[in-house]
PDB file of C-alpha atoms and ligand atoms in Angstrom:
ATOM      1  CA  UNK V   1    -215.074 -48.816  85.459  1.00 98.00           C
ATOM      2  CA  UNK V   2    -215.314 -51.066  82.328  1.00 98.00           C
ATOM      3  CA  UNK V   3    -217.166 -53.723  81.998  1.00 98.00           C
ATOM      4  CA  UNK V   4    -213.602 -56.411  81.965  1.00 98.00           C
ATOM      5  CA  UNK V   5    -213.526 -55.189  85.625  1.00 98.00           C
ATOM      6  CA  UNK V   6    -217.164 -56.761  85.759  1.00 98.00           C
ATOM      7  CA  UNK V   7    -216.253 -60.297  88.033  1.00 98.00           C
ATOM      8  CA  UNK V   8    -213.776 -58.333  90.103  1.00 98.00           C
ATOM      9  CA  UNK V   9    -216.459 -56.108  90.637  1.00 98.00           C
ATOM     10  CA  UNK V  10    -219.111 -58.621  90.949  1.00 98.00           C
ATOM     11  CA  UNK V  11    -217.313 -60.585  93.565  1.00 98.00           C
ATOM     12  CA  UNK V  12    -216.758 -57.450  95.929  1.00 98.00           C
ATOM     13  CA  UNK V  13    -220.398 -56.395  95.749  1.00 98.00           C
ATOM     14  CA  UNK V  14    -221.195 -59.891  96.709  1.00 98.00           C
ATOM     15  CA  UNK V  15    -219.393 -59.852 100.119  1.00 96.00           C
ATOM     16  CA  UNK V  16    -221.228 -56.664 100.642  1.00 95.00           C
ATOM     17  CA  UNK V  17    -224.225 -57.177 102.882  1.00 93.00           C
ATOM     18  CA  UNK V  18    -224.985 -53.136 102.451  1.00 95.00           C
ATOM     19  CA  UNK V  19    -225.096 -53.349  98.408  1.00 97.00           C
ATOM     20  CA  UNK V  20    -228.312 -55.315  97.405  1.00 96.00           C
ATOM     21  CA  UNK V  21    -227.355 -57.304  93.927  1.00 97.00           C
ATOM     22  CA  UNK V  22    -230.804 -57.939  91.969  1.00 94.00           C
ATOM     23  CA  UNK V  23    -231.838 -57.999  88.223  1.00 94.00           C
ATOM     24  CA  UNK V  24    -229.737 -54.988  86.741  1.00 96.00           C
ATOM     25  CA  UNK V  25    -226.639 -56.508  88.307  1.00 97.00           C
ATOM     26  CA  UNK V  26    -225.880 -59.541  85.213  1.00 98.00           C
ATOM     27  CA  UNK V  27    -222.610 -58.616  83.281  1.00 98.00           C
ATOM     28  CA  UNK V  28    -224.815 -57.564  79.969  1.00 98.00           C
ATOM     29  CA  UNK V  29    -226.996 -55.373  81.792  1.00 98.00           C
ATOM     30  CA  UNK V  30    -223.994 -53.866  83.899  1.00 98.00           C
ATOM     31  CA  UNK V  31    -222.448 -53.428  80.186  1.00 98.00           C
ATOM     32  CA  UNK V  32    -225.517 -51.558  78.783  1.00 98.00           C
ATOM     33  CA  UNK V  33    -225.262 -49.437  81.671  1.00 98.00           C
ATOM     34  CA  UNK V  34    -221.803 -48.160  81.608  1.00 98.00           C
ATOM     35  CA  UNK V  35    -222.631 -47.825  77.700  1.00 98.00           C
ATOM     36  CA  UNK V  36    -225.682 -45.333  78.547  1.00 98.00           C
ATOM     37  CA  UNK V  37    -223.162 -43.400  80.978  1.00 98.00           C
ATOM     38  CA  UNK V  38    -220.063 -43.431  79.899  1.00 97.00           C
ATOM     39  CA  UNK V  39    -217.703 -42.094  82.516  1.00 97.00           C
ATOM     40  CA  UNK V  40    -219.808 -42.030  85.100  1.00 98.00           C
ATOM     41  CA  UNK V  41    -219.015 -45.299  87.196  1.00 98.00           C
ATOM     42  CA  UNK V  42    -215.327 -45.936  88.702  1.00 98.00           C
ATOM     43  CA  UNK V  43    -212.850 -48.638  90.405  1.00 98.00           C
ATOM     44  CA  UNK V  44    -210.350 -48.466  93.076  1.00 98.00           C
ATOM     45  CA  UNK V  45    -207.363 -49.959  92.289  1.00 98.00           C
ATOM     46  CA  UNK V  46    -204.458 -51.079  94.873  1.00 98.00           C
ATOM     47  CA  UNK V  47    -201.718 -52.861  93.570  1.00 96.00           C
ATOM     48  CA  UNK V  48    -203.525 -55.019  90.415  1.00 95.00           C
ATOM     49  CA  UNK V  49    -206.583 -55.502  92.888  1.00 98.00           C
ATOM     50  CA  UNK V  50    -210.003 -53.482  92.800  1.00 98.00           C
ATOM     51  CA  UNK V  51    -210.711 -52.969  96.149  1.00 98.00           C
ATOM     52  CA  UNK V  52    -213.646 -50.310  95.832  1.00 98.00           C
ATOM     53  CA  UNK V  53    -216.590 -49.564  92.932  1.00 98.00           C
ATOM     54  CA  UNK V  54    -219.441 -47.610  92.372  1.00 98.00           C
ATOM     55  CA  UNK V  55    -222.057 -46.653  89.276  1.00 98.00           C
ATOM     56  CA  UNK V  56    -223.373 -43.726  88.989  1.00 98.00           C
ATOM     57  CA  UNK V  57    -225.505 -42.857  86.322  1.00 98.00           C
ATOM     58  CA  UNK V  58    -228.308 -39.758  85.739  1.00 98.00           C
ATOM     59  CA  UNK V  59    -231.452 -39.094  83.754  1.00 98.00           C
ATOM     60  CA  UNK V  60    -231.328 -35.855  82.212  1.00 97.00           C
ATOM     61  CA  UNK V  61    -232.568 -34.248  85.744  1.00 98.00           C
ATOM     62  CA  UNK V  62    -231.219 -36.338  88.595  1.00 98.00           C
ATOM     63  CA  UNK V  63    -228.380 -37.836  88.871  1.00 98.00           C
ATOM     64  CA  UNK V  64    -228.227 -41.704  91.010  1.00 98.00           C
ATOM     65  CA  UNK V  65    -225.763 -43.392  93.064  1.00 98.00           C
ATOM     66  CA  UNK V  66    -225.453 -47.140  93.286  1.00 98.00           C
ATOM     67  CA  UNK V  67    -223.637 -49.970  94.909  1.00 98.00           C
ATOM     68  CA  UNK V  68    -220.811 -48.170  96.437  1.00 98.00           C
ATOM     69  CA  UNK V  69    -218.661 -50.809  97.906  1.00 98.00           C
ATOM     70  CA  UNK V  70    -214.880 -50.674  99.319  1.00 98.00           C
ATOM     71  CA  UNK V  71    -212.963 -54.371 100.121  1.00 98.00           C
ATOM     72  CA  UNK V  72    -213.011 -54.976 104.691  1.00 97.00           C
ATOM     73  CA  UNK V  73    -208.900 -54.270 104.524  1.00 96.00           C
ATOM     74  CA  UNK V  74    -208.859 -51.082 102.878  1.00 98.00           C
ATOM     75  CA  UNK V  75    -212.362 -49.277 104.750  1.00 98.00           C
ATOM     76  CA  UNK V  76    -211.550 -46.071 106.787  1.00 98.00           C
ATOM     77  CA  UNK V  77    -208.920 -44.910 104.599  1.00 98.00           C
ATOM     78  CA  UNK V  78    -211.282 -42.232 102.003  1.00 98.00           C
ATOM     79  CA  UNK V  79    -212.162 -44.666  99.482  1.00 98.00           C
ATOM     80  CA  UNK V  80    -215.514 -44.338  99.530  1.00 98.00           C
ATOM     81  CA  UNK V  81    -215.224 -40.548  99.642  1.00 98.00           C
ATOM     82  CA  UNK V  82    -213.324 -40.257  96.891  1.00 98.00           C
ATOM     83  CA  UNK V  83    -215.248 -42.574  94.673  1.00 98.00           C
ATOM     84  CA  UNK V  84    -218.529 -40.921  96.068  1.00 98.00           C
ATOM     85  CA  UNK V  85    -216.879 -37.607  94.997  1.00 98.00           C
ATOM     86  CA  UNK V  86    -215.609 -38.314  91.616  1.00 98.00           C
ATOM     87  CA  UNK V  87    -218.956 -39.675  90.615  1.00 98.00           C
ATOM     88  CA  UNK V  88    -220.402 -36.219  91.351  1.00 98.00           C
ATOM     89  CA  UNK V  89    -217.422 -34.297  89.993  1.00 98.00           C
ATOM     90  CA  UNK V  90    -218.507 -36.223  86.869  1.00 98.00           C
ATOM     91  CA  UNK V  91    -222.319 -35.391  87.255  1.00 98.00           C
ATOM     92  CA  UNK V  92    -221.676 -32.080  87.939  1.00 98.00           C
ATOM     93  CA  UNK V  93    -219.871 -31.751  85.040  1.00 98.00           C
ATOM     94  CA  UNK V  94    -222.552 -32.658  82.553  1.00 98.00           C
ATOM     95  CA  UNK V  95    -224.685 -30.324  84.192  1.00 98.00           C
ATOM     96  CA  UNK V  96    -226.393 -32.625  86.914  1.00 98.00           C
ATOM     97  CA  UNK V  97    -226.852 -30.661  89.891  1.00 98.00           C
ATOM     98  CA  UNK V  98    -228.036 -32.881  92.429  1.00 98.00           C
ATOM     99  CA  UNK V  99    -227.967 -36.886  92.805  1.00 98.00           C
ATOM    100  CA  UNK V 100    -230.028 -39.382  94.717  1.00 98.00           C
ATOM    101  CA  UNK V 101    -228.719 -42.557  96.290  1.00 98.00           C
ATOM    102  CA  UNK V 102    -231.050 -45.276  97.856  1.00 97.00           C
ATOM    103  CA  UNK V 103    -229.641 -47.112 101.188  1.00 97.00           C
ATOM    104  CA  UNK V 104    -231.119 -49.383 102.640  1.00 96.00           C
ATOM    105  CA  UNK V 105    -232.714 -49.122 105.880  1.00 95.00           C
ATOM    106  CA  UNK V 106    -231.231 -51.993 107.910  1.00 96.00           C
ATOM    107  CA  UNK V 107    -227.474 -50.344 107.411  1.00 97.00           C
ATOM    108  CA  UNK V 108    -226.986 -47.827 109.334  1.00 96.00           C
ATOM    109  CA  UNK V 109    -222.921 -47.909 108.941  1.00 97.00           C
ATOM    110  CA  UNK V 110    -224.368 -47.119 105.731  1.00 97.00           C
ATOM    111  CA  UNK V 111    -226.492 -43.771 106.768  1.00 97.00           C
ATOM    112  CA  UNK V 112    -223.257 -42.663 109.213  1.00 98.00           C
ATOM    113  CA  UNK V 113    -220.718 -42.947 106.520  1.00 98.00           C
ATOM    114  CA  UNK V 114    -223.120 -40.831 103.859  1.00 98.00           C
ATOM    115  CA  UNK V 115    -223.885 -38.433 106.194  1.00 98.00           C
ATOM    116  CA  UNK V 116    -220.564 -38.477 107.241  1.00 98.00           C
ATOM    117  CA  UNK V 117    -219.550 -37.254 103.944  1.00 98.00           C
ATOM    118  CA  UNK V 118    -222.646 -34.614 103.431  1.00 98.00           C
ATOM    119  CA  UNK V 119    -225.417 -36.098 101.841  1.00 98.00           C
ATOM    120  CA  UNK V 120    -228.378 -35.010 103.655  1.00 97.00           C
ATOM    121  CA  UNK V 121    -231.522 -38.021 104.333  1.00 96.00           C
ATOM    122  CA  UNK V 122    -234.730 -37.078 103.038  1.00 96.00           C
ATOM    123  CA  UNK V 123    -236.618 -38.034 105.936  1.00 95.00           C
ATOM    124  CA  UNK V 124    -239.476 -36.541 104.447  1.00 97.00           C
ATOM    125  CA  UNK V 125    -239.544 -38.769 101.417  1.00 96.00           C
ATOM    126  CA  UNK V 126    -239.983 -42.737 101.286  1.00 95.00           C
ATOM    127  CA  UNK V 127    -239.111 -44.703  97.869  1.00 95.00           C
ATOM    128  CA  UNK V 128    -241.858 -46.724  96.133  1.00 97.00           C
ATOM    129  CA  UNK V 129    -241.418 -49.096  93.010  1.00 97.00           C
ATOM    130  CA  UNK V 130    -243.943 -50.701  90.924  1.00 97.00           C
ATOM    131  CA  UNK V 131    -242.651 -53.318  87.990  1.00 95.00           C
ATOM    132  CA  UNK V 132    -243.192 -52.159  84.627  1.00 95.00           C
ATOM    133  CA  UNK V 133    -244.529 -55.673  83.336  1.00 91.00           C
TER     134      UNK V 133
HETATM  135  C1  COA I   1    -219.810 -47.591 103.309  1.00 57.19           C
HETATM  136  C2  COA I   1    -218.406 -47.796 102.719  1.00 57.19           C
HETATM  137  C3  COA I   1    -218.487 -47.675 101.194  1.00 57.19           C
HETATM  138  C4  COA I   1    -217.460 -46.724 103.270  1.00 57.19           C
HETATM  139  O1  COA I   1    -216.219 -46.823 102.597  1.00 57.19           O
HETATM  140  P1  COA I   1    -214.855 -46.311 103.293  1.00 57.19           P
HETATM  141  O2  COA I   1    -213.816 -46.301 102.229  1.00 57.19           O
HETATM  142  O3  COA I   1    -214.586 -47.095 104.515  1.00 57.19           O
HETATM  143  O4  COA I   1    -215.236 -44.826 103.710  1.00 57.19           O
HETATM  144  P2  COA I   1    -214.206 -43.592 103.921  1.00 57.19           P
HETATM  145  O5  COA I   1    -212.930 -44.110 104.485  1.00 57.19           O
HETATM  146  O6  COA I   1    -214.110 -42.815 102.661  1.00 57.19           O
HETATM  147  O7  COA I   1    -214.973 -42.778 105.043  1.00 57.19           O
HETATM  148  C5  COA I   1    -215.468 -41.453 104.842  1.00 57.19           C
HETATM  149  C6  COA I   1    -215.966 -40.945 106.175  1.00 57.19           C
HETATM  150  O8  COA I   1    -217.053 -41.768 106.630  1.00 57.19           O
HETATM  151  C7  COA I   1    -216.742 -42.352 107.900  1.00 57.19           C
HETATM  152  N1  COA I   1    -217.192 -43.732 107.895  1.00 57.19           N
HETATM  153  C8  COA I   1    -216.870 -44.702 107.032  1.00 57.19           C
HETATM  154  N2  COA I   1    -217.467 -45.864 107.358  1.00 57.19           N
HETATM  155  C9  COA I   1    -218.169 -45.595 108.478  1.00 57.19           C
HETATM  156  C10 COA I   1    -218.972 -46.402 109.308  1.00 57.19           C
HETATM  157  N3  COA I   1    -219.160 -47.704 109.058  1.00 57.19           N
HETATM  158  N4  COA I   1    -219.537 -45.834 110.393  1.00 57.19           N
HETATM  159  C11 COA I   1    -219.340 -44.534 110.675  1.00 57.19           C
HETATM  160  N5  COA I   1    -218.570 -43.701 109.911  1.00 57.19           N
HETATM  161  C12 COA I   1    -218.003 -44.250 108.831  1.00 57.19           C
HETATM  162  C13 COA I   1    -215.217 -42.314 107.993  1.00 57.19           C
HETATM  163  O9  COA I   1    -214.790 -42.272 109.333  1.00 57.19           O
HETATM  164  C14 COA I   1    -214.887 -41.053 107.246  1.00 57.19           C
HETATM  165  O10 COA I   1    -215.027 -39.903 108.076  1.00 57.19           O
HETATM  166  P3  COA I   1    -213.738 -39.007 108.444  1.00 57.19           P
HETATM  167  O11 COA I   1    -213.133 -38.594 107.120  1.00 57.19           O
HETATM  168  O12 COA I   1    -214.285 -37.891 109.233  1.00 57.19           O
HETATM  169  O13 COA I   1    -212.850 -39.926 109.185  1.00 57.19           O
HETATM  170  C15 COA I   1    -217.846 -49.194 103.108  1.00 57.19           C
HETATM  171  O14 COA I   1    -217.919 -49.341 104.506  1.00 57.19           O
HETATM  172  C16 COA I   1    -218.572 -50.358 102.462  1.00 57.19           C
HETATM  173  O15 COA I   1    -218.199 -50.792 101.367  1.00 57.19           O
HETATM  174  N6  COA I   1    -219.623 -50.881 103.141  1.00 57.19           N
HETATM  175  C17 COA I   1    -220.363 -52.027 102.622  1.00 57.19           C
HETATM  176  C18 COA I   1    -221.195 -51.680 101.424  1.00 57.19           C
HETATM  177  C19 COA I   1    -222.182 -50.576 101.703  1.00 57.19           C
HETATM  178  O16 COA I   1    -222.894 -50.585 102.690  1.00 57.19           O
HETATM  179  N7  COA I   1    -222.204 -49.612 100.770  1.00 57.19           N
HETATM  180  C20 COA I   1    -223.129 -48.524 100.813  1.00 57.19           C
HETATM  181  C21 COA I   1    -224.302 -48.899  99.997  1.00 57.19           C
HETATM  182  S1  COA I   1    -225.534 -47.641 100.079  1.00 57.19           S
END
């Protein structure tokens, strides 16, 4: 992904009731993020259309997964695998061995396709977040 693919992008994660778009998600912050991890985030192309995107991005430790998102017409057809996959080809490597992704809990397509594809839910864990200011 590059950041001239931002209101393609943009629009598709909008029509995406699973991907939640919040501060983070304005075209300078998505550019400072694909600057601090280069290579890591990717687009789906058909024809001259995007029709899928994800970030991924890691810290050193851990890497993290975020707003996966594949156009209605073209769902069911390994999309989302693949992009899932090459993000932790990518990770992997740069020496990330493992990578987090946050879903929420309301989208449970969302939990069937991820476990679908092997990631394993930490039932055991629950996210909290605090602001920094
Ligand atoms: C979730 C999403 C990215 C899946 O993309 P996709 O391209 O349709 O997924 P794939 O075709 O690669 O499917 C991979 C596997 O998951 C399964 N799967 C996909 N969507 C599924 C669903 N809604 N329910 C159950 N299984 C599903 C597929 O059947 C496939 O399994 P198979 O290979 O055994 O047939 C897509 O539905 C989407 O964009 N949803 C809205 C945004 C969203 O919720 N994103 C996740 C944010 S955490």
């Amino acid at each position: 992904m590059s950041i001239r693919d931002y209101d393609e992008v943009f629009a598709l994660w909008s029509q995406c009731d699973g991907v939640g778009l919040a501060e983070g998600d304005s075209r300078d912050d998505i550019r400072a993020f694909l600057r601090r991890n280069p290579g890591l985030s990717f687009v789906a192309i058909s024809g001259k259309k995007i029709v899928g995107a994800v970030l991924s991005s890691h810290d050193g430790r851990r890497g993290f997964l975020y707003h996966l998102a594949v156009a209605e017409g073209h769902r069911r057809s390994g999309v989302g695998r693949a992009l899932a996959q090459r993000c932790l080809e990518s990770l992997n490597a740069i020496g990330i061995p493992k990578c987090h992704i946050v879903v929420f809990a309301r989208n449970r397509s969302g939990h069937q396709f991820w476990r679908k594809i092997g990631w394993e839910e930490r039932t055991e864990l629950r996210m909290m977040s605090k602001r920094t200011r």
